[in-house]
Coordinates of C-alpha atoms in Angstrom, one line a residue:
Chain A
M1 CA 120.5 117.8 115.5
M2 CA 123.0 117.8 118.3
M3 CA 122.9 114.6 120.4
G4 CA 124.2 116.0 123.6
L5 CA 123.2 115.6 127.2
T6 CA 120.6 118.4 126.7
S7 CA 118.5 116.5 124.2
Y8 CA 118.3 113.4 126.3
L9 CA 117.3 115.4 129.4
L10 CA 114.6 117.2 127.4
I11 CA 113.2 114.0 126.1
S12 CA 113.0 112.5 129.6
L13 CA 111.5 115.7 130.9
F14 CA 108.8 115.5 128.3
L15 CA 108.1 111.8 129.1
M16 CA 107.9 112.7 132.8
I17 CA 105.4 115.5 132.2
C18 CA 103.2 113.2 130.1
G19 CA 103.4 110.6 132.8
I20 CA 102.4 113.1 135.5
I21 CA 99.5 114.4 133.5
I22 CA 98.3 110.8 132.8
M23 CA 98.5 109.9 136.5
I24 CA 96.5 112.9 137.6
A25 CA 93.9 113.1 134.8
R26 CA 92.8 109.5 134.3
K27 CA 90.4 107.7 136.6
N28 CA 91.0 104.1 135.4
I29 CA 93.4 102.3 137.7
I30 CA 95.1 100.6 134.8
A31 CA 95.6 103.9 133.0
I32 CA 97.2 105.3 136.1
L33 CA 99.6 102.4 136.2
L34 CA 100.5 103.2 132.5
G35 CA 101.4 106.7 133.7
I36 CA 103.7 105.2 136.4
E37 CA 105.5 103.2 133.7
L38 CA 106.2 106.3 131.7
I39 CA 107.6 108.1 134.7
L40 CA 109.9 105.2 135.6
N41 CA 111.2 105.1 132.0
A42 CA 111.8 108.8 132.0
S43 CA 114.0 108.5 135.1
A44 CA 115.8 105.4 133.6
L45 CA 116.7 107.4 130.5
N46 CA 118.0 110.2 132.8
F47 CA 120.3 107.8 134.6
V48 CA 121.8 106.3 131.5
A49 CA 122.3 109.7 129.9
Y50 CA 124.2 111.0 133.0
S51 CA 126.3 107.8 133.3
K52 CA 127.4 108.2 129.7
F53 CA 128.1 111.9 129.5
V54 CA 129.1 112.9 133.0
A55 CA 130.2 110.0 135.1
K56 CA 131.6 107.8 132.2
N57 CA 131.3 104.6 134.2
F58 CA 128.5 102.0 134.2
D59 CA 126.8 102.7 137.5
G60 CA 123.8 104.4 135.8
Q61 CA 123.2 101.4 133.6
I62 CA 123.2 99.0 136.6
F63 CA 120.8 101.3 138.4
T64 CA 118.6 101.3 135.3
L65 CA 118.6 97.5 135.4
F66 CA 117.2 97.6 138.9
I67 CA 114.7 100.2 137.9
I68 CA 113.4 97.8 135.2
V69 CA 113.3 95.0 137.7
V70 CA 111.4 97.0 140.3
A71 CA 109.0 98.4 137.8
A72 CA 108.1 95.0 136.5
A73 CA 107.5 93.7 140.1
E74 CA 105.4 96.7 140.9
A75 CA 103.3 96.4 137.8
A76 CA 102.6 92.8 138.6
V77 CA 101.6 93.4 142.2
G78 CA 99.6 96.6 141.2
L79 CA 97.6 94.7 138.6
A80 CA 97.0 91.8 141.0
I81 CA 95.5 94.3 143.5
T82 CA 93.4 95.9 140.7
I83 CA 92.0 92.5 139.6
R84 CA 91.2 91.6 143.2
H85 CA 89.5 95.0 143.8
F86 CA 87.5 94.4 140.6
Q87 CA 86.4 91.0 141.9
I88 CA 85.2 92.5 145.1
S89 CA 83.5 95.7 144.0
E90 CA 83.0 95.2 140.2
S91 CA 84.5 98.6 139.3
I92 CA 87.9 99.9 138.2
H93 CA 87.2 103.5 138.8
I94 CA 89.6 104.9 141.4
D95 CA 86.9 106.9 143.1
D96 CA 85.2 103.6 144.1
A97 CA 88.3 102.5 145.9
T98 CA 87.7 104.6 149.0
Q99 CA 87.2 101.9 151.8
L100 CA 90.0 100.0 153.5
L101 CA 87.7 97.2 154.4
A102 CA 85.6 95.9 151.5
Chain B
M1 CA 133.6 92.4 119.0
T2 CA 130.6 93.3 117.0
S3 CA 131.5 92.3 113.5
T4 CA 129.1 92.7 110.7
L5 CA 128.5 91.7 107.1
S6 CA 129.8 95.1 106.0
S7 CA 133.2 94.7 107.6
Y8 CA 133.5 91.2 106.2
I9 CA 132.7 92.2 102.6
Q10 CA 135.0 95.2 102.8
S11 CA 137.8 92.9 103.8
I12 CA 137.6 90.6 100.7
P13 CA 140.4 91.9 98.4
Y14 CA 138.6 91.4 95.1
I15 CA 135.5 93.3 96.2
K16 CA 137.6 96.0 98.0
E17 CA 139.1 97.2 94.8
N18 CA 135.8 97.4 93.1
L19 CA 134.2 99.1 96.0
Y20 CA 136.8 101.8 96.0
W21 CA 135.0 103.9 93.4
L22 CA 131.7 103.5 95.2
T23 CA 133.3 104.6 98.5
E24 CA 134.9 107.6 96.7
M25 CA 131.5 108.6 95.4
L26 CA 129.2 108.1 98.3
G27 CA 131.3 108.0 101.4
P28 CA 132.1 105.0 103.7
E29 CA 128.8 105.1 105.7
V30 CA 126.5 105.1 102.7
T31 CA 128.5 102.2 101.2
A32 CA 128.0 100.3 104.4
F33 CA 124.3 101.1 104.2
V34 CA 124.2 99.8 100.6
I35 CA 125.9 96.6 101.6
F36 CA 123.5 96.1 104.6
F37 CA 120.5 96.9 102.4
I38 CA 121.4 94.3 99.8
G39 CA 122.2 91.7 102.6
A40 CA 118.9 92.4 104.4
F41 CA 117.0 92.3 101.1
I42 CA 118.5 88.9 100.4
V43 CA 117.8 87.5 103.9
A44 CA 114.2 88.8 103.9
N45 CA 113.4 87.4 100.5
V46 CA 115.0 84.0 101.4
M47 CA 113.0 83.9 104.6
A48 CA 109.7 84.7 102.8
L49 CA 110.6 81.9 100.3
V50 CA 111.3 79.6 103.3
G51 CA 107.9 80.4 104.7
G52 CA 106.2 79.6 101.4
L53 CA 108.2 76.4 100.9
G54 CA 107.4 75.5 104.5
T55 CA 103.7 75.3 103.7
Y56 CA 104.5 73.1 100.7
A57 CA 106.9 70.9 102.7
E58 CA 104.3 70.5 105.4
R59 CA 101.6 69.3 102.9
K60 CA 104.0 66.9 101.2
I61 CA 105.4 65.4 104.4
S62 CA 102.0 65.1 106.0
A63 CA 100.8 63.4 102.8
D64 CA 103.7 61.0 102.9
I65 CA 103.0 60.2 106.6
Q66 CA 99.3 59.7 105.8
Q67 CA 100.0 57.6 102.6
R68 CA 98.6 60.0 100.1
I69 CA 100.3 62.1 97.5
G70 CA 99.7 65.8 98.4
P71 CA 99.9 68.7 95.9
N72 CA 101.2 67.6 92.6
R73 CA 99.5 69.7 90.0
V74 CA 100.9 73.2 90.0
G75 CA 104.4 72.8 88.5
P76 CA 106.8 69.8 88.8
L77 CA 105.9 67.8 91.9
G78 CA 103.6 70.6 92.9
I79 CA 106.4 72.8 94.0
L80 CA 104.7 76.1 92.9
Q81 CA 101.7 75.4 95.1
F82 CA 102.7 78.1 97.5
L83 CA 102.7 80.7 94.7
A84 CA 99.2 79.7 93.8
D85 CA 98.1 80.0 97.4
G86 CA 99.8 83.4 97.6
V87 CA 98.0 84.6 94.4
K88 CA 94.7 83.3 95.8
M89 CA 95.2 85.2 99.1
I90 CA 96.1 88.4 97.4
M91 CA 93.0 88.4 95.4
K92 CA 90.6 87.9 98.3
E93 CA 88.2 90.6 99.5
N94 CA 89.5 92.8 102.3
I95 CA 86.9 92.3 105.0
V96 CA 87.1 94.1 108.3
P97 CA 84.4 93.1 110.9
R98 CA 82.0 96.0 111.6
D99 CA 82.7 96.3 115.4
A100 CA 86.3 95.4 115.2
D101 CA 88.8 97.7 116.7
K102 CA 90.4 99.0 113.4
F103 CA 93.7 100.2 114.7
L104 CA 94.4 96.9 116.6
Y105 CA 93.0 94.9 113.7
Y106 CA 95.6 96.3 111.3
L107 CA 98.3 96.1 113.9
G108 CA 98.1 92.5 115.0
P109 CA 99.5 90.7 111.9
L110 CA 102.0 93.5 111.4
L111 CA 103.5 93.0 114.9
C112 CA 103.8 89.2 114.2
M113 CA 105.6 89.8 110.9
V114 CA 107.9 92.6 112.3
G115 CA 108.7 90.5 115.3
I116 CA 109.9 87.5 113.5
F117 CA 111.6 89.2 110.5
A118 CA 113.6 91.5 112.8
A119 CA 114.9 88.4 114.5
C120 CA 116.4 87.2 111.2
A121 CA 119.1 89.8 111.4
V122 CA 121.2 87.8 113.9
L123 CA 121.0 84.4 112.3
P124 CA 124.5 82.8 111.8
I125 CA 124.2 81.6 108.2
S126 CA 128.0 81.3 107.6
S127 CA 131.1 82.8 109.1
G128 CA 131.0 85.8 106.9
F129 CA 127.3 86.3 106.4
I130 CA 125.8 87.2 109.7
L131 CA 123.9 90.4 109.0
A132 CA 124.7 91.7 112.5
D133 CA 126.8 89.7 114.9
L134 CA 125.5 91.6 117.9
N135 CA 127.2 91.3 121.3
V136 CA 123.7 90.6 122.8
G137 CA 122.5 88.5 119.8
V138 CA 120.8 85.7 121.7
F139 CA 119.1 88.1 124.0
Y140 CA 118.0 90.4 121.2
L141 CA 116.4 87.4 119.4
L142 CA 114.5 86.3 122.4
A143 CA 113.3 89.8 123.1
I144 CA 112.1 90.6 119.6
S145 CA 110.3 87.3 119.2
S146 CA 108.1 88.1 122.1
L147 CA 106.4 90.7 119.9
V148 CA 104.7 87.7 118.2
G149 CA 102.8 86.8 121.3
L150 CA 101.6 90.4 121.5
G151 CA 100.5 90.3 117.9
I152 CA 98.4 87.1 118.6
L153 CA 96.8 88.7 121.7
L154 CA 95.9 91.9 119.7
G155 CA 94.6 89.9 116.8
G156 CA 92.4 87.8 119.0
Y157 CA 91.0 90.8 120.9
S158 CA 90.4 93.1 118.0
S159 CA 88.3 90.7 116.0
N160 CA 85.4 91.2 118.5
S161 CA 84.4 87.6 118.5
K162 CA 84.2 85.1 121.3
W163 CA 86.2 82.4 119.6
S164 CA 89.0 84.8 118.6
M165 CA 89.2 86.2 122.0
L166 CA 89.6 82.8 123.7
G167 CA 92.1 81.7 121.1
G168 CA 94.1 84.9 121.5
M169 CA 94.2 84.8 125.3
R170 CA 95.2 81.1 125.3
G171 CA 97.8 81.7 122.6
A172 CA 99.4 84.6 124.4
S173 CA 99.4 82.9 127.8
Q174 CA 101.0 79.8 126.2
I175 CA 103.7 81.9 124.5
I176 CA 104.6 83.9 127.6
S177 CA 104.7 80.7 129.8
Y178 CA 106.9 78.8 127.5
E179 CA 109.4 81.6 127.1
I180 CA 110.8 80.7 130.5
P181 CA 112.0 77.1 129.7
V182 CA 113.3 78.4 126.4
T183 CA 115.3 81.3 128.0
I184 CA 116.7 79.1 130.8
S185 CA 117.8 76.4 128.4
I186 CA 119.5 78.9 126.2
L187 CA 121.2 80.4 129.3
A188 CA 122.8 77.0 130.0
I189 CA 124.6 77.3 126.6
V190 CA 125.5 80.9 127.2
V191 CA 127.1 80.0 130.5
L192 CA 129.1 77.3 128.7
S193 CA 130.3 79.5 125.9
G194 CA 130.8 82.7 127.9
G195 CA 129.1 85.2 125.6
L196 CA 125.7 86.2 124.2
S197 CA 126.8 86.6 120.6
F198 CA 125.9 84.0 118.0
G199 CA 129.2 84.1 116.2
K200 CA 131.1 83.4 119.3
I201 CA 128.8 80.5 120.3
V202 CA 129.1 78.8 116.9
Q203 CA 132.8 79.4 116.7
S204 CA 133.4 77.7 120.0
Q205 CA 131.9 74.5 118.6
S206 CA 133.3 72.6 115.7
G207 CA 132.3 70.5 112.8
L208 CA 132.4 67.0 114.2
P209 CA 129.5 65.8 116.4
T210 CA 131.9 65.2 119.3
E211 CA 132.5 68.9 119.5
W212 CA 128.8 70.0 119.5
Y213 CA 127.4 71.4 122.6
V214 CA 124.6 68.9 122.7
F215 CA 127.0 66.1 123.5
H216 CA 129.2 68.3 125.8
N217 CA 127.7 67.1 129.0
P218 CA 124.5 65.4 130.0
F219 CA 123.0 68.6 131.2
T220 CA 123.2 70.3 127.8
F221 CA 121.6 67.2 126.3
I222 CA 118.6 67.6 128.6
A223 CA 118.6 71.3 127.8
F224 CA 118.4 70.6 124.1
I225 CA 115.3 68.4 124.6
V226 CA 113.7 71.0 126.9
Y227 CA 114.4 73.7 124.4
F228 CA 113.0 71.7 121.5
I229 CA 109.8 70.9 123.3
A230 CA 109.3 74.5 124.6
S231 CA 110.1 76.0 121.3
L232 CA 107.4 73.9 119.7
A233 CA 104.9 75.4 122.2
E234 CA 106.3 78.9 121.6
A235 CA 105.5 78.6 117.9
N236 CA 102.0 77.4 118.5
R237 CA 102.8 74.2 116.7
A238 CA 102.7 70.5 116.9
P239 CA 100.9 69.0 119.9
F240 CA 100.5 72.6 121.4
D241 CA 98.4 74.2 118.7
L242 CA 95.3 74.9 120.9
P243 CA 95.1 78.6 120.0
E244 CA 94.4 77.7 116.4
A245 CA 92.7 74.4 117.0
E246 CA 90.7 73.8 113.9
S247 CA 88.3 71.4 115.6
E248 CA 87.5 73.5 118.7
L249 CA 87.8 77.2 118.2
V250 CA 86.9 77.5 114.5
S251 CA 90.5 78.6 113.9
G252 CA 91.1 80.5 117.0
Y253 CA 92.7 83.9 116.9
H254 CA 92.9 84.2 113.1
T255 CA 89.2 83.3 112.4
E256 CA 88.2 86.8 111.3
F257 CA 91.3 87.5 109.2
T258 CA 91.1 86.9 105.5
G259 CA 93.4 87.3 102.5
M260 CA 96.8 88.8 103.1
R261 CA 96.3 89.3 106.8
F262 CA 95.8 85.6 107.3
A263 CA 98.8 85.0 105.1
F264 CA 100.9 87.3 107.4
F265 CA 99.9 85.2 110.4
A266 CA 100.6 81.9 108.7
L267 CA 103.9 83.1 107.2
A268 CA 105.0 84.5 110.6
E269 CA 104.3 81.1 112.1
Y270 CA 106.3 79.1 109.5
V271 CA 109.2 81.6 109.6
E272 CA 109.2 81.5 113.4
V273 CA 109.5 77.7 113.4
F274 CA 112.5 78.1 111.0
V275 CA 114.1 80.7 113.2
L276 CA 113.7 78.5 116.3
C277 CA 115.2 75.5 114.4
T278 CA 118.1 77.8 113.4
V279 CA 118.7 78.8 117.0
A280 CA 118.6 75.1 118.0
S281 CA 121.1 74.2 115.4
A282 CA 123.4 77.1 116.1
L283 CA 123.4 76.7 119.9
F284 CA 123.3 73.0 120.2
L285 CA 124.2 71.3 117.0
G286 CA 127.3 73.2 115.9
G287 CA 125.8 75.8 113.6
Y288 CA 127.5 76.3 110.3
N289 CA 130.8 74.5 111.1
V290 CA 131.9 72.1 108.4
P291 CA 133.6 68.9 109.6
F292 CA 137.4 69.1 109.4
R293 CA 137.1 72.8 108.4
L294 CA 136.9 72.0 104.7
G295 CA 137.3 75.1 102.6
G296 CA 138.5 77.4 105.4
D297 CA 137.3 80.9 105.0
S298 CA 137.3 81.2 101.2
L299 CA 134.2 81.5 99.1
L300 CA 134.0 77.7 98.7
G301 CA 134.1 77.4 102.5
Q302 CA 131.3 79.9 102.9
V303 CA 129.1 78.0 100.4
L304 CA 129.8 74.8 102.3
Q305 CA 129.0 76.4 105.6
T306 CA 125.7 77.7 104.2
I307 CA 124.8 74.3 103.0
V308 CA 125.6 72.7 106.3
F309 CA 123.6 75.4 108.1
F310 CA 120.5 74.8 105.9
S311 CA 120.7 71.1 106.1
K312 CA 120.8 71.0 109.9
T313 CA 117.9 73.4 110.1
C314 CA 115.9 71.6 107.5
F315 CA 116.4 68.3 109.3
L316 CA 115.0 69.8 112.5
Y317 CA 112.2 71.4 110.5
Y318 CA 111.3 67.9 109.2
V319 CA 111.3 66.6 112.8
V320 CA 108.9 69.4 113.8
I321 CA 106.5 68.6 111.0
W322 CA 106.8 64.9 111.8
I323 CA 105.8 65.5 115.4
R324 CA 102.8 67.6 114.3
W325 CA 101.3 64.7 112.3
T326 CA 102.1 62.1 114.9
L327 CA 101.0 63.3 118.3
P328 CA 97.5 64.3 119.5
R329 CA 96.8 67.8 120.8
L330 CA 97.3 68.7 124.5
R331 CA 94.5 70.3 126.6
V332 CA 95.0 73.7 128.0
D333 CA 95.5 72.5 131.6
Q334 CA 97.9 69.8 130.5
L335 CA 99.8 72.3 128.5
M336 CA 100.2 74.6 131.5
T337 CA 101.1 71.7 133.8
L338 CA 103.8 70.6 131.4
C339 CA 105.3 74.1 131.4
W340 CA 105.2 75.1 135.0
K341 CA 105.5 71.7 136.8
Y342 CA 107.9 69.9 134.5
L343 CA 109.8 71.9 132.0
T344 CA 110.7 74.9 134.2
P345 CA 112.1 72.9 137.2
I346 CA 114.1 70.7 134.8
A347 CA 115.5 73.8 133.0
L348 CA 116.5 75.4 136.3
F349 CA 118.1 72.2 137.5
N350 CA 120.0 72.1 134.1
L351 CA 121.3 75.6 134.5
V352 CA 122.6 74.8 138.0
G353 CA 124.1 71.5 136.7
V354 CA 125.9 73.2 133.8
S355 CA 127.3 75.8 136.1
I356 CA 128.6 73.2 138.5
W357 CA 130.1 71.2 135.7
L358 CA 131.9 74.3 134.4
V359 CA 133.4 74.9 137.8
I360 CA 134.4 71.3 138.6
F361 CA 135.7 70.1 135.3
D362 CA 136.9 73.4 134.0
G363 CA 134.8 73.5 130.8
K364 CA 135.9 70.1 129.4
S365 CA 133.4 68.0 127.6
L366 CA 132.5 64.5 128.7
L367 CA 134.4 62.9 125.8
Q368 CA 137.5 65.0 126.7
L369 CA 137.3 63.7 130.2
I370 CA 137.0 60.1 129.1
K371 CA 140.0 60.5 126.8
G372 CA 141.9 62.1 129.6
L373 CA 141.4 59.0 131.7
F374 CA 143.4 56.8 129.3
Chain C
M1 CA 125.2 108.9 110.6
F2 CA 123.3 105.8 111.5
V3 CA 123.4 106.8 115.1
K4 CA 121.9 110.2 114.3
F5 CA 119.2 108.5 112.3
L6 CA 118.4 106.1 115.1
F7 CA 118.3 108.9 117.6
I8 CA 115.9 111.0 115.5
A9 CA 113.6 108.0 114.8
S10 CA 113.6 106.8 118.5
S11 CA 112.9 110.2 119.9
L12 CA 110.1 110.8 117.4
L13 CA 108.6 107.4 118.2
T14 CA 108.8 108.2 122.0
I15 CA 107.3 111.7 121.7
V16 CA 104.5 110.8 119.4
S17 CA 103.6 107.7 121.5
A18 CA 103.6 109.7 124.7
L19 CA 101.4 112.4 123.2
S20 CA 99.0 109.8 121.8
M21 CA 98.8 108.2 125.2
L22 CA 97.6 111.5 126.6
M23 CA 95.0 112.1 124.0
T24 CA 93.4 108.7 123.5
K25 CA 90.1 107.7 125.1
D26 CA 90.6 103.9 124.7
I27 CA 92.6 102.0 127.3
M28 CA 93.7 99.3 124.8
H29 CA 95.1 101.9 122.5
A30 CA 96.8 103.5 125.5
C31 CA 98.6 100.2 126.2
I32 CA 99.8 100.0 122.6
F33 CA 101.1 103.5 122.6
L34 CA 103.0 102.6 125.8
L35 CA 104.5 99.8 123.7
G36 CA 105.6 102.4 121.2
A37 CA 107.1 104.7 123.9
L38 CA 109.0 101.8 125.4
M39 CA 110.4 100.8 122.1
G40 CA 111.5 104.4 121.5
V41 CA 113.3 104.5 124.9
A42 CA 115.0 101.2 124.0
G43 CA 116.3 102.9 120.8
L44 CA 117.5 105.8 122.8
F45 CA 119.4 103.4 125.1
L46 CA 121.1 102.0 122.0
T47 CA 122.3 105.4 120.9
L48 CA 123.8 105.8 124.3
G49 CA 125.8 102.6 123.9
A50 CA 123.8 100.5 126.4
D51 CA 123.0 97.5 124.2
F52 CA 122.4 95.0 127.0
L53 CA 120.0 97.5 128.7
A54 CA 118.1 98.0 125.5
A55 CA 117.6 94.3 125.0
T56 CA 116.5 94.0 128.7
Q57 CA 114.1 96.8 128.2
V58 CA 112.4 95.2 125.2
M59 CA 112.3 91.8 126.9
V60 CA 111.0 92.8 130.3
Y61 CA 108.7 95.7 129.4
I62 CA 107.4 94.7 126.0
G63 CA 107.4 90.9 126.5
G64 CA 106.2 91.1 130.1
V65 CA 104.6 94.3 131.4
V66 CA 102.6 95.3 128.3
V67 CA 101.2 91.8 127.9
L68 CA 100.3 91.9 131.6
M69 CA 98.5 95.2 131.2
L70 CA 96.6 93.9 128.2
F71 CA 95.6 90.8 130.2
A72 CA 94.5 92.9 133.1
V73 CA 92.4 95.1 130.8
M74 CA 90.7 92.1 129.4
L75 CA 90.1 90.5 132.8
T76 CA 88.6 93.6 134.3
G77 CA 86.0 94.5 131.7
G78 CA 88.0 96.8 129.5
N79 CA 86.2 99.8 128.3
E80 CA 82.9 99.3 129.9
L81 CA 81.5 101.9 132.3
N82 CA 81.6 101.2 136.0
K83 CA 78.6 99.3 137.2
R84 CA 77.7 101.5 140.1
G85 CA 77.1 104.6 138.0
L86 CA 77.5 106.9 141.0
N87 CA 80.6 108.7 139.7
P88 CA 80.1 111.5 137.2
V89 CA 83.7 111.5 136.1
P90 CA 84.3 109.2 133.1
L91 CA 87.0 106.6 133.3
M92 CA 89.5 108.2 131.1
G93 CA 89.1 111.7 132.5
N94 CA 87.2 114.8 131.3
K95 CA 88.5 118.3 130.7
F96 CA 88.5 119.2 134.4
T97 CA 90.8 116.4 135.4
F98 CA 93.1 117.2 132.4
A99 CA 93.2 120.8 133.5
L100 CA 94.3 119.7 137.0
G101 CA 96.9 117.4 135.5
V102 CA 98.4 120.2 133.4
F103 CA 98.5 122.4 136.5
G104 CA 100.3 119.8 138.5
A105 CA 102.7 119.1 135.7
S106 CA 103.5 122.7 135.2
M107 CA 104.3 123.1 138.9
F108 CA 106.7 120.2 138.4
F109 CA 108.2 121.7 135.3
I110 CA 108.8 125.1 137.0
V111 CA 110.7 123.4 139.9
V112 CA 112.8 121.1 137.7
Y113 CA 113.6 123.7 135.1
Q114 CA 115.4 125.9 137.7
L115 CA 117.7 122.9 138.2
L116 CA 118.1 122.0 134.5
Y117 CA 118.7 125.6 133.4
K118 CA 122.3 125.6 134.7
I119 CA 123.0 122.2 133.2
F120 CA 121.9 123.3 129.8
H121 CA 124.4 126.2 130.0
Y122 CA 127.3 124.3 131.3
F123 CA 127.3 120.9 129.5
H124 CA 127.8 121.0 125.8
L125 CA 128.8 117.4 125.6
S126 CA 128.2 115.2 122.6
V127 CA 128.4 111.6 121.9
V128 CA 131.6 109.7 122.1
D129 CA 132.1 107.7 118.8
S130 CA 133.3 104.4 120.2
Y131 CA 130.7 101.9 121.1
E132 CA 131.9 98.9 123.1
S133 CA 130.1 95.9 124.5
T134 CA 128.7 96.4 127.9
V135 CA 127.6 92.8 128.6
E136 CA 130.8 91.7 130.3
K137 CA 131.3 94.9 132.2
I138 CA 127.7 94.9 133.6
G139 CA 128.0 91.2 134.5
R140 CA 131.3 91.8 136.3
L141 CA 129.9 94.9 138.2
L142 CA 126.8 93.1 139.2
L143 CA 128.7 90.3 140.8
T144 CA 131.4 92.3 142.5
D145 CA 130.4 95.9 143.4
H146 CA 126.6 95.6 143.4
I147 CA 126.1 92.1 144.6
L148 CA 123.9 93.1 147.5
A149 CA 121.4 94.9 145.4
F150 CA 121.4 92.0 143.0
E151 CA 120.6 89.5 145.7
I152 CA 117.9 91.7 147.3
S153 CA 116.3 92.2 143.9
S154 CA 116.0 88.5 143.5
V155 CA 114.2 88.2 146.8
L156 CA 112.0 91.2 145.8
L157 CA 111.0 89.4 142.6
L158 CA 110.2 86.2 144.5
G159 CA 108.0 88.2 146.8
A160 CA 106.3 89.9 144.0
L161 CA 105.7 86.6 142.1
V162 CA 104.2 84.8 145.1
G163 CA 102.3 87.9 146.3
A164 CA 100.7 88.6 142.9
A165 CA 99.7 85.0 142.5
I166 CA 98.0 84.9 145.9
I167 CA 96.3 88.3 145.7
A168 CA 94.7 87.7 142.3
R169 CA 93.5 84.2 143.1
P170 CA 89.7 83.8 143.1
K171 CA 88.4 83.0 146.5
R172 CA 86.6 79.8 147.1
N173 CA 83.7 80.5 149.4

C-alpha cells in the first residue's frame, strides 16, 4: 500500500464527494451542516498532504489551523441560526426556511 | 525530542544484550512493538487496579470522616471489596431498555473508557517509564479526555428516559464549560516551561519544593488552585456532581445502565480523577523528581521516582475524596456562574500575569529573586 | 511499519464513517459517524507528521463541534417530523434527492479528475522517514510570518462567540 501523495488525494476526493452528496440530498439543516464539516476536512487534508510532499514547508499546516478555526466558528453560528429558526417556525426542514422575514 | 519507553529500554546495557537475539529473530520494529505492548499492558492493568482501589479508598476514607468503619469483611481490612463488587457486576443481567438507541447505548460507556485509558499513555511515571513522551503530550491528554464528556452525553441520550437525558445534558455542558479554566491554567505552565511535552515540563522542575512550579510565582499558585477546582468539576466529582446526583436525578445519566456498563462509567470516573491528579502533580508539584536526585538514573532511582510519583498523586486523591465528603453540592446555575464569571477570568488574568513575569524577570522564580537581593 | 498500519487504519475509519454517514437515516448516528471520520482524518494528519495539527483537530472538532451538533439536535427536536407536514420530502432525503446528489457529485468529480489525472502521473512521491516536532515551528511561523491572519482569526472567533450567544438567546416578549 503505497503512501504517496496520490493516496491522500484520493481519500480527500472521496470525502469531498460524500460531503457534496450529503449536502444536496439531506433536508435537515443540521445534516447539511455535517456535510459542510466533511467538505472542510477534505480540503484540510489536501492542504497538509501538499505541504508535506510538494512544498516541504509548513504553510499548509498553518492554513489548516485556520480552516479548523473558521469551521468551528461557522458551525457555532450556523447552529445558532438553526436553533433560532426552530424557535420561530417549529421546523428544521430546509424547505420551510423560504421567507426572509419570519 | 520524542523519546519513548522503547528507546529507554533498548539503551539499558543489561537488557540490550538479552534483546539481541529477539531483535535478530523478529526485526527492530517488532521488538519495539513487543516492548510497547508489555508496557501498555502493565499501565492498563495498573490503572484498572487503581480504579478498583479508588472505590475501596473512597469508602474507607468516607467512613473515617463519618466515624464509622467501612468495608472490613472481604479480606484483610476489606481490601478485596472491589473484587467482590466486580464479580457482582459481571454476574448481573444485561438489560437494554426497549426503546433505547442500541448503537449509542453500547457506545457511551465505551467512549468514556477509551477516552480515559488512551490518556494514560502520556503519564510521566518515572524518567524512563513514560510510554510515549509526545511533543504535544499535554495537548493530546486534554484532547482525548474530551471524549469522556461525549460518552456521558450519548449515555444520557440513548437511555430514552427523562432523568438520564437531563443528567446527560447537564454533565456534558459542565464538562465542556470547565475545560476552559483547565486548559488556560495548564497553558500558564506551558508558557513557563516552553514546551508541551510532559517529560520536559517535569525535568525543568526539581525535587525540592522550592523548585516546584506551584511556588514559582504567585500566578502559578493561583493557577494551581483554579486547575484543581476546575478539574474536580471536569471529573463530575465532589461538590460538582450534579449529573449523577443521587438525591435528585435518580443517578442521572447512568440510571439505565446495569452490570459491566455501569462499572465502565464508574471505573472511567475514578481513573479520570487519578489522571487529573497525575497531571496536577506533574505540572505543578514537581512530578517524579526525587529530592537531591537520589539514585540518579539507575534502577533504584527509577523505583524511587515511581514511589514519589504515586505518593504525590495519592495525596491529591485523598484531598479530592476529602472534599467530596465535606462540601455540599452546587446547583446548576451556581456551577455555571462559578465557571464563567469567576474561574475563566481568573485563569485568563493568570496567563497574562505569567507571561509578563516571564518577560520582566527572565523566568526566575520568586525565591531566586529574593536570594538575588542579598 | 507502524506508520503504514496507522495509515491503513485511519483511512479505513475515514472511508467507512463517511459511507455510513451517507446511508444512515438517523441524525444522531450521522453525528457519531462524523466523529469517526474526524478521528480518521486526525490519524491521517499524524502519518503526515503534523502532530500539533492532529491534536488540534481532535480537541476542536471532537471536543467542540460534535458536542455542539449533538446539543443542537437535542434542542431542536431530533428525529421528529416537522410540525407543518406540508413537505412531502422526508428530513433525511428520499431516493430522488440522493439521485440529484449523486448527479451533482459526479459533475464535480469529472471536473476535478481532469486536474488530478496529471498529478497522479507526475508525482510518485512517498513518505519521508524522519518525523520531527512541529510545535515550535508552527508557533514561530504564527507569530512572525502569519501574524495578521492569527490576529484576524481571534477577532473572528470573538465575533462568532458573541453572535452565536445573542442569536440563540430566547426572546423575552
